[in-house]
Short mmCIF file of C-alpha atoms in Angstrom, two decimals:
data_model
loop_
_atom_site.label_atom_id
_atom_site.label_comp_id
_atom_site.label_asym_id
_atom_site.label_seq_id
_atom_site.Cartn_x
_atom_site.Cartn_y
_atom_site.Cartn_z
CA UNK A 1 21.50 -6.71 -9.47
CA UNK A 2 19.82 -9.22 -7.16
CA UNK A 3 17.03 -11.78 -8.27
CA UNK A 4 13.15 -10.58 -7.03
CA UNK A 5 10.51 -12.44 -7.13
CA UNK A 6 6.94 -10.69 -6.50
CA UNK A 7 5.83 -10.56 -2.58
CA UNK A 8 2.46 -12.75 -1.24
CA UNK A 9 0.61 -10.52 0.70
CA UNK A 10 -1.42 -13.47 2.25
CA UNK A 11 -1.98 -13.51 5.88
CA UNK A 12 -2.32 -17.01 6.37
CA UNK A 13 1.22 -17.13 5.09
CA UNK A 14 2.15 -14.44 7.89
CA UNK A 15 0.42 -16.51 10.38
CA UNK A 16 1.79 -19.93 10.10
CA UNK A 17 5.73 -18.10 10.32
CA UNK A 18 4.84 -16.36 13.16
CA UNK A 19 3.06 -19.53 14.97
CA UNK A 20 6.34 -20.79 15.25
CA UNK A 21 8.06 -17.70 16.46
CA UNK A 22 5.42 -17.93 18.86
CA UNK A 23 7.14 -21.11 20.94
CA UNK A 24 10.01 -18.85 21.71
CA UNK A 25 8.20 -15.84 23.44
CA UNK A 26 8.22 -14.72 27.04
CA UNK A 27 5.52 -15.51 29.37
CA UNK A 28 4.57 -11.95 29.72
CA UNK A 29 2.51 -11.27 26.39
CA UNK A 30 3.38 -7.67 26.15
CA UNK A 31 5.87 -6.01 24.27
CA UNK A 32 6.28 -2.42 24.79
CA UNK A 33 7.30 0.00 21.49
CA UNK A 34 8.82 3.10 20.82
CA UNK A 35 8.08 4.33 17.68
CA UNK A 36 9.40 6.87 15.37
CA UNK A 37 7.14 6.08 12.66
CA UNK A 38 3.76 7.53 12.06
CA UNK A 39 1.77 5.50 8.92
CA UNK A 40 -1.29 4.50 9.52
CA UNK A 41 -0.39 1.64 7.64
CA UNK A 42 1.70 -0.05 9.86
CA UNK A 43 -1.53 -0.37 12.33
CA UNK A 44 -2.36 -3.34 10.20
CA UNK A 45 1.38 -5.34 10.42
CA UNK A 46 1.03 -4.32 14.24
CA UNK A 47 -2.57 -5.93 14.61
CA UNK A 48 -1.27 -9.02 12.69
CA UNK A 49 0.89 -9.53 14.96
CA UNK A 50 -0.81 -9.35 18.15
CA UNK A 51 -3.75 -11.29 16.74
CA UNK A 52 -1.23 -14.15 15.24
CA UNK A 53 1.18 -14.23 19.06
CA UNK A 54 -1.00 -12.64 21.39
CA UNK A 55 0.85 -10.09 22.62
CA UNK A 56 -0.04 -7.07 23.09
CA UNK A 57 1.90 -4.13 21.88
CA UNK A 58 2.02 -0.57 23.66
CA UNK A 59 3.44 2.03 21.43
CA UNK A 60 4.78 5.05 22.35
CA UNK A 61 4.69 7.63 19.21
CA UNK A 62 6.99 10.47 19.08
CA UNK A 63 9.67 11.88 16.48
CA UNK A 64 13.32 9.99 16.86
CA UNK A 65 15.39 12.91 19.06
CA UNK A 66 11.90 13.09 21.49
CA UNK A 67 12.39 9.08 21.63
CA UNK A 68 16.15 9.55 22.29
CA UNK A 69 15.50 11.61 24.90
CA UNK A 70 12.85 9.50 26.69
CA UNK A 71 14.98 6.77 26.95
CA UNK A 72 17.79 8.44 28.14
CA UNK A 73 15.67 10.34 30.57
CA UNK A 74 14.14 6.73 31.93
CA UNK A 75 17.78 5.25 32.16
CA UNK A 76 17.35 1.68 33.05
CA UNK A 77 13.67 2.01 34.33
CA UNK A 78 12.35 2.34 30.80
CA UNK A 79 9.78 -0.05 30.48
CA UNK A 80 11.19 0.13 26.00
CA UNK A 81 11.47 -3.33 24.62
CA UNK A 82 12.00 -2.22 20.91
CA UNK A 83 12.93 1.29 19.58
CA UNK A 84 11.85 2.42 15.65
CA UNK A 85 13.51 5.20 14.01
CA UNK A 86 13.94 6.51 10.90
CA UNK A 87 17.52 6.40 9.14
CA UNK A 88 21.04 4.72 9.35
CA UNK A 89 22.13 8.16 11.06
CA UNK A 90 19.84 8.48 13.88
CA UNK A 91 20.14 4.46 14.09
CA UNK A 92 23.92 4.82 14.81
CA UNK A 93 23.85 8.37 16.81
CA UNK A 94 21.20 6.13 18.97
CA UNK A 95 23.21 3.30 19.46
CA UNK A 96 26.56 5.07 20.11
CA UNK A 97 24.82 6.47 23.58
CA UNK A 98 24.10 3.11 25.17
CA UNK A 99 20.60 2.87 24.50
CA UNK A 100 20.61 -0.58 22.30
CA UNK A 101 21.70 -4.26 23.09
CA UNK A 102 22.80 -6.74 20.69
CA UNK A 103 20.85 -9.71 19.46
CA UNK A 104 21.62 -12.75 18.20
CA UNK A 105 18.73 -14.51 15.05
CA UNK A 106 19.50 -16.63 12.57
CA UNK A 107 15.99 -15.42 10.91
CA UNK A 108 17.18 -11.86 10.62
CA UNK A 109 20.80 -12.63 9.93
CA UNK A 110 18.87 -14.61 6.86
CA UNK A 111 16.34 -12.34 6.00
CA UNK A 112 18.20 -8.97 5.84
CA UNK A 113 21.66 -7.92 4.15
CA UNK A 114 24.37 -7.26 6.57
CA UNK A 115 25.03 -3.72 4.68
CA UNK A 116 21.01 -2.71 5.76
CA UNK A 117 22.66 -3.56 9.45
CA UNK A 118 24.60 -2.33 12.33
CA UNK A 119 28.57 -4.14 11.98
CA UNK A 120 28.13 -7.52 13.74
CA UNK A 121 29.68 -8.32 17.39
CA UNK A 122 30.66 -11.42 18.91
CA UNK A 123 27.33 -10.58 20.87
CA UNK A 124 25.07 -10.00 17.97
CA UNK A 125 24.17 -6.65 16.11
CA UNK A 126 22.24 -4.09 17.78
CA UNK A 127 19.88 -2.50 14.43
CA UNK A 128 18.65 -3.84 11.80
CA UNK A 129 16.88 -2.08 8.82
CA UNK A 130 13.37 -3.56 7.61
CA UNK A 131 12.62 -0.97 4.90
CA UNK A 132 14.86 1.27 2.50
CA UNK A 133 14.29 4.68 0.31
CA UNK A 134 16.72 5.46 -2.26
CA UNK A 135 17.82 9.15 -2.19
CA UNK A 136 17.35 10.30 -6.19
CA UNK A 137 17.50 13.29 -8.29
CA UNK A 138 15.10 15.06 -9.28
CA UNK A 139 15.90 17.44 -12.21
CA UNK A 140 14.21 19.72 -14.79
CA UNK A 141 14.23 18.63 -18.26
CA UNK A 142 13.57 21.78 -19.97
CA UNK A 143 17.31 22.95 -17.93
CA UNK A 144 19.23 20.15 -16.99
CA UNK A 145 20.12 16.92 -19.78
CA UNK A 146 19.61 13.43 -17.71
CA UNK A 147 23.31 12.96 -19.09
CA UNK A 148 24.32 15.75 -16.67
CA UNK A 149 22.82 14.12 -13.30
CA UNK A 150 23.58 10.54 -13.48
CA UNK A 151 25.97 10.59 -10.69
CA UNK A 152 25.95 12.05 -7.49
CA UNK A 153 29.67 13.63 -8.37
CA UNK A 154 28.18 15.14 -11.04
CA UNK A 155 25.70 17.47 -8.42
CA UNK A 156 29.55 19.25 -7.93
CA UNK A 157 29.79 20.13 -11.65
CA UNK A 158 30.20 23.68 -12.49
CA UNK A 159 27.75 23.67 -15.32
CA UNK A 160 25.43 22.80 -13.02
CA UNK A 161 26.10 26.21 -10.99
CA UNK A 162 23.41 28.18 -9.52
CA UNK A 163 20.75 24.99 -10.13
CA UNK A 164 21.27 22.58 -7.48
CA UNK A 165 18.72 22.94 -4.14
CA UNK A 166 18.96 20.60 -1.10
CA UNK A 167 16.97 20.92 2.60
CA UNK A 168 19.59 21.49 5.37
CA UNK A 169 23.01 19.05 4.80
CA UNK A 170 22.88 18.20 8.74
CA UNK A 171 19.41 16.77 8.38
CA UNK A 172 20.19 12.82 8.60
CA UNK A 173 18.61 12.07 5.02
CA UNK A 174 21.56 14.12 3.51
CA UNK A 175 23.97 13.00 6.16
CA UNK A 176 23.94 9.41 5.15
CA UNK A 177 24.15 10.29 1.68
CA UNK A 178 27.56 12.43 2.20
CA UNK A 179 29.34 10.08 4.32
CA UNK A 180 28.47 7.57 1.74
CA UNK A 181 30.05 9.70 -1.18
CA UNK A 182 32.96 10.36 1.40
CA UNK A 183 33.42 6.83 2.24
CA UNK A 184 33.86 6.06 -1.04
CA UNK A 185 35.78 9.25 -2.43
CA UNK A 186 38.19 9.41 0.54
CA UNK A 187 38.00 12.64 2.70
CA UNK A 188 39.66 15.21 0.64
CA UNK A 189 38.47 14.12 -2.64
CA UNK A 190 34.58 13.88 -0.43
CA UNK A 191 35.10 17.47 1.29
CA UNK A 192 35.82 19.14 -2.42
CA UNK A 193 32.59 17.38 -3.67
CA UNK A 194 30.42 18.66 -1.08
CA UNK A 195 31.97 22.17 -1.64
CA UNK A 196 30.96 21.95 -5.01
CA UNK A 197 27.61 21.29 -4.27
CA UNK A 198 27.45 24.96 -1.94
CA UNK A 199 29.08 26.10 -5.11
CA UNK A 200 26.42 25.55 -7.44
CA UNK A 201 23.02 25.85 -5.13
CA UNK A 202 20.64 27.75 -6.05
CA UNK A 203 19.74 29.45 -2.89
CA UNK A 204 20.68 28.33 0.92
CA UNK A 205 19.01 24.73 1.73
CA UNK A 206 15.99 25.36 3.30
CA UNK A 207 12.65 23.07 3.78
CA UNK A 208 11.49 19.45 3.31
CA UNK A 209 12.10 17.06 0.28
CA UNK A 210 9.07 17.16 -1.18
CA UNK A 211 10.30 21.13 -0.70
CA UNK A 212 12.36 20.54 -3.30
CA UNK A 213 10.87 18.76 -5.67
CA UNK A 214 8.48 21.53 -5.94
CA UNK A 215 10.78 23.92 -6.33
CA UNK A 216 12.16 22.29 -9.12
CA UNK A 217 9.04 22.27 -10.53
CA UNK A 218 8.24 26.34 -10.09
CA UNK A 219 11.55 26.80 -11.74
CA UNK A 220 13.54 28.14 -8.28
CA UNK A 221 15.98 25.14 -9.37
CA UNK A 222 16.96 22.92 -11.94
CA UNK A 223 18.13 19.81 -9.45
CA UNK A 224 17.07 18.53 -6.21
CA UNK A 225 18.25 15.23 -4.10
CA UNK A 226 14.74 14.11 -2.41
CA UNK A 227 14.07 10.28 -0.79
CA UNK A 228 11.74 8.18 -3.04
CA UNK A 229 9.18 7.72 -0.56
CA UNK A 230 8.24 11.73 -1.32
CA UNK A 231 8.47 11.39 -5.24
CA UNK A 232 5.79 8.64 -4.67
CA UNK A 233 3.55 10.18 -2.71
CA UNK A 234 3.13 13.14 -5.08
CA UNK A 235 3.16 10.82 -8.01
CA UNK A 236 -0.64 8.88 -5.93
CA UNK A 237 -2.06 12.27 -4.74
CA UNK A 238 -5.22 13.16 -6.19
CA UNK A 239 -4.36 16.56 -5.66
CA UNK A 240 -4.33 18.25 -9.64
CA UNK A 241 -1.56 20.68 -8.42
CA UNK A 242 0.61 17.77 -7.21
CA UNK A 243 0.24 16.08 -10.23
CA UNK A 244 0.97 18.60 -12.00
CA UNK A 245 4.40 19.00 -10.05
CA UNK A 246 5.07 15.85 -10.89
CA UNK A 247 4.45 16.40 -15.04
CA UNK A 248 7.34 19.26 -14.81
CA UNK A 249 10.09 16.70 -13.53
CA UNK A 250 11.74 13.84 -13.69
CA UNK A 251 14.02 11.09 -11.80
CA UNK A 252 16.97 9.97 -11.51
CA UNK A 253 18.39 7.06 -10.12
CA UNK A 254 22.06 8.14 -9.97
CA UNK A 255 25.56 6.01 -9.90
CA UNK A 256 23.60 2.96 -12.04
CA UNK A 257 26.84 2.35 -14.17
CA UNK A 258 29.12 2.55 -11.35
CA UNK A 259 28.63 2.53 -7.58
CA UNK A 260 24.60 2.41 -7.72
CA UNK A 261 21.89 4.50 -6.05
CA UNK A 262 22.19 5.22 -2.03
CA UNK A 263 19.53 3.44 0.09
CA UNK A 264 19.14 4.49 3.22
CA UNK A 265 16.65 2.72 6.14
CA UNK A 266 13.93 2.68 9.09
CA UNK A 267 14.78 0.38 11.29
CA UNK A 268 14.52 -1.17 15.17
CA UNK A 269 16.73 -2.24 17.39
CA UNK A 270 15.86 -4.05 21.10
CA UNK A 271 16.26 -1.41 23.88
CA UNK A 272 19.40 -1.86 26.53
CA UNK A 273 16.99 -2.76 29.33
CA UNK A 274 14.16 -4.07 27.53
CA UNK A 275 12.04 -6.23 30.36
CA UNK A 276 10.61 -8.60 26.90
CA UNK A 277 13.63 -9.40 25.03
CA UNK A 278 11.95 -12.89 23.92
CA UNK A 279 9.09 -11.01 22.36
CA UNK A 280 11.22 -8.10 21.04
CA UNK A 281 13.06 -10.38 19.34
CA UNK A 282 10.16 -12.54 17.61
CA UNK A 283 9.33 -8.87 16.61
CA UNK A 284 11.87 -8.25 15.10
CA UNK A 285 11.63 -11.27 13.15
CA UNK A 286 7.81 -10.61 12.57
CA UNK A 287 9.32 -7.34 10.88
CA UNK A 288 11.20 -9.04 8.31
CA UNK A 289 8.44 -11.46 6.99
CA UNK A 290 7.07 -11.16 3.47
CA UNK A 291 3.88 -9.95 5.08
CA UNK A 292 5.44 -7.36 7.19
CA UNK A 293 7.73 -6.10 4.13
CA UNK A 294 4.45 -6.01 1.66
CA UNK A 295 3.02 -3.59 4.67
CA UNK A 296 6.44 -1.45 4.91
CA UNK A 297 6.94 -1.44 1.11
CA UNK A 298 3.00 0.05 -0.20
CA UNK A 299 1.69 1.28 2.58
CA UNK A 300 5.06 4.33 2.88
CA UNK A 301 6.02 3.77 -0.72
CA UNK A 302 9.64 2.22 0.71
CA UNK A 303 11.89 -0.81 -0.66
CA UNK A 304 11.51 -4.35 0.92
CA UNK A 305 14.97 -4.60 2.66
CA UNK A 306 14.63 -8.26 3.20
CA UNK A 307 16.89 -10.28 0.33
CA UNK A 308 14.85 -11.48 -2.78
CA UNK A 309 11.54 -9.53 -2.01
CA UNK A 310 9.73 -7.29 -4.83
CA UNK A 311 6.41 -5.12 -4.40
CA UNK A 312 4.25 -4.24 -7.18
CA UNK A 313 3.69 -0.24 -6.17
CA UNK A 314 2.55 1.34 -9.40
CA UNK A 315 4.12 4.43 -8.22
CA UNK A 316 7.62 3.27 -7.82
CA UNK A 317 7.82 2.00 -11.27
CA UNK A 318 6.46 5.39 -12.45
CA UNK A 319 9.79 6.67 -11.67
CA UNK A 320 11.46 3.97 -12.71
CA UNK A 321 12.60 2.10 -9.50
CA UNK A 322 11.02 -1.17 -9.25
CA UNK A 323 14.55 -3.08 -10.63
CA UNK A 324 17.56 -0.25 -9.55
CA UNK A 325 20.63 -1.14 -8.60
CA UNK A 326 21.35 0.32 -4.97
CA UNK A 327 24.65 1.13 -3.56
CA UNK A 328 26.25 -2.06 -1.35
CA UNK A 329 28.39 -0.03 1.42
CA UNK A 330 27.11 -1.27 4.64
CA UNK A 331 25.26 1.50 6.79
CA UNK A 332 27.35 0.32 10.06
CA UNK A 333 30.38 1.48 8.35
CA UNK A 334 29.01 4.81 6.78
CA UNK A 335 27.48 5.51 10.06
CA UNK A 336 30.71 5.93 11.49
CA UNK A 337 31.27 9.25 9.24
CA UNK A 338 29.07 11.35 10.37
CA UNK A 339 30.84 13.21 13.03
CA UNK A 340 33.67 13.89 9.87
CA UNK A 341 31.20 14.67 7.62
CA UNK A 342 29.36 17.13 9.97
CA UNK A 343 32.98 19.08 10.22
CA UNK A 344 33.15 18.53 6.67
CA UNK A 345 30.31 20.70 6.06
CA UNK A 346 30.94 23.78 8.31
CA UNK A 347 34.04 23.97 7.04
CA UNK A 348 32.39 24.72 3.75
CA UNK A 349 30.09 26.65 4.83
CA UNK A 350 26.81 24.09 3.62
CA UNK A 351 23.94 25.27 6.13
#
């Protein structure tokens, strides 16, 4: 379990960090952005920055395979400095076409664990994470004892047959978290597991994660894996019939005696022909500031990922996860199992 100590959201504090960052930028104050995520939270970080360097950032918004595809449609004329998307799976399927560079920082290689990274080079590491969700279960309590979902293994458990529910196991949420279990269990020992979990679902996987917590809550299951980040959100809405969703379940962080709870991450990563790489970098630094984590970690409901960092959301210790222990595989490696664990899951026929 690693020490926390409560974040500063102070912006003075933000400002006099990035002041010096600032003596390392690029003449050209500009930094262009491709961006995966959509909070209107991160507005704010992204403002902060600009106001406290200023340079000027020109996003580009779109979902992570319509960024892939830009940049591999603009080749080495893409005017991308840094790329933002959403999971250690589309992180690595990204970088594995070309379409990152490494960096070298001492302030990142400080600030964030090497397992929330891609495997270091000689040249530097190409993605970093800045935020992390931990991918829980969510079970019924009038059906299914706590005792029986406190691993994931235990999702491949006959007695929990014809209760388990998932969204699609190729979507990369679900990816990570297989080639995880795999990387850990070994292949076969992985491939039965999964199995298993067609074995006992409750109907073909099918819809979002905050799908599924729902439909644990209508009774159409008894177990559901979801991200955090959802759980939260219900858990805030002022919405009486998402509150009441939320008074029919309950969480599960699973693997605490043993391997701990899988995080997974949205990161960034510099673009292969970024024309800004001084500024891309101080942005990526700017990312992993206490000021820049408080902004990732409330405003989307996600995990600090830089070391020793805490945020006091009300709604993550509601379900328990303000002091979890999370799993320590690093993401480079797991990354590297997804074409396996893709073949993995035709052969057993998990949609």
């Amino acid at each position: 379990m690693r020490n926390t100590v409560k974040l500063p959201v102070v912006l003075a504090t933000a400002a006099c960090a990035l002041a010096i960052q600032s003596q390392a930028l690029a003449q050209d104050k500009v930094l262009n952005l491709y961006s995966a995520r959509h909070y209107q939270t991160d507005e704010v970080m992204y403002d902060t920055f600009t106001r406290t360097t200023g340079i000027k950032i020109n996003r580009v918004d779109a979902d992570d395979a319509g960024i892939v595809a830009r940049l591999r449609a603009e080749g080495a004329a893409s005017p991308a400095d840094v790329i933002m998307l959403v999971d250690a799976a589309r992180m690595a399927s990204a970088d594995s076409q070309g379409l990152f560079q490494p960096i070298k920082s001492a302030k990142l290689d400080a600030a964030i664990p090497a397992n929330l990274r891609a495997d270091a080079t000689k040249d530097g590491v190409t993605w970093t994470g800045f935020s992390t969700r931990a991918r829980v279960i969510v079970y019924d309590p009038l059906r299914v004892k706590a005792d029986d979902v406190a691993t994931y293994e235990q999702l491949a458990d006959p007695k929990l047959k014809g209760l388990v529910c998932t969204r699609s196991g190729s979507h990369p949420y679900n990816m990570s978290l297989f080639s995880t279990v795999v990387e850990r269990l070994g292949d076969a020992k992985g491939e039965a597991w999964l199995k298993g979990v067609v074995d006992n679902m409750a109907r073909a996987p099918k819809g979002g994660d905050t799908d599924q917590v729902k439909a644990v809550a209508s009774g159409e299951c008894g177990v559901a894996l979801t991200n955090t980040y959802y759980v939260a959100r219900l858990i805030k809405s002022s919405k009486p019939e998402d509150r009441a969703v939320m008074e029919k379940v309950r969480v599960v962080f699973p693997n605490q005696g043993t391997s701990g709870t899988h995080v997974n991450i949205a990161g960034a990563a510099v673009a292969k022909h970024a024309k800004n790489k001084d500024n891309a970098i101080a942005f990526m630094e700017f990312l992993s500031s206490p000021f820049a984590q408080d902004y990732f970690a409330n405003g989307n409901n996600e995990f600090p990922a830089a070391k020793g960092l805490k945020v006091d959301n009300p709604a993550i210790k509601a379900m328990g996860g303000d002091n979890f222990k999370a799993e320590q595989i690093p993401l480079g490696v797991v990354a590297k199992n997804m074409t396996k664990v893709q073949q993995m899951l035709d052969r057993v026929g998990y949609k």
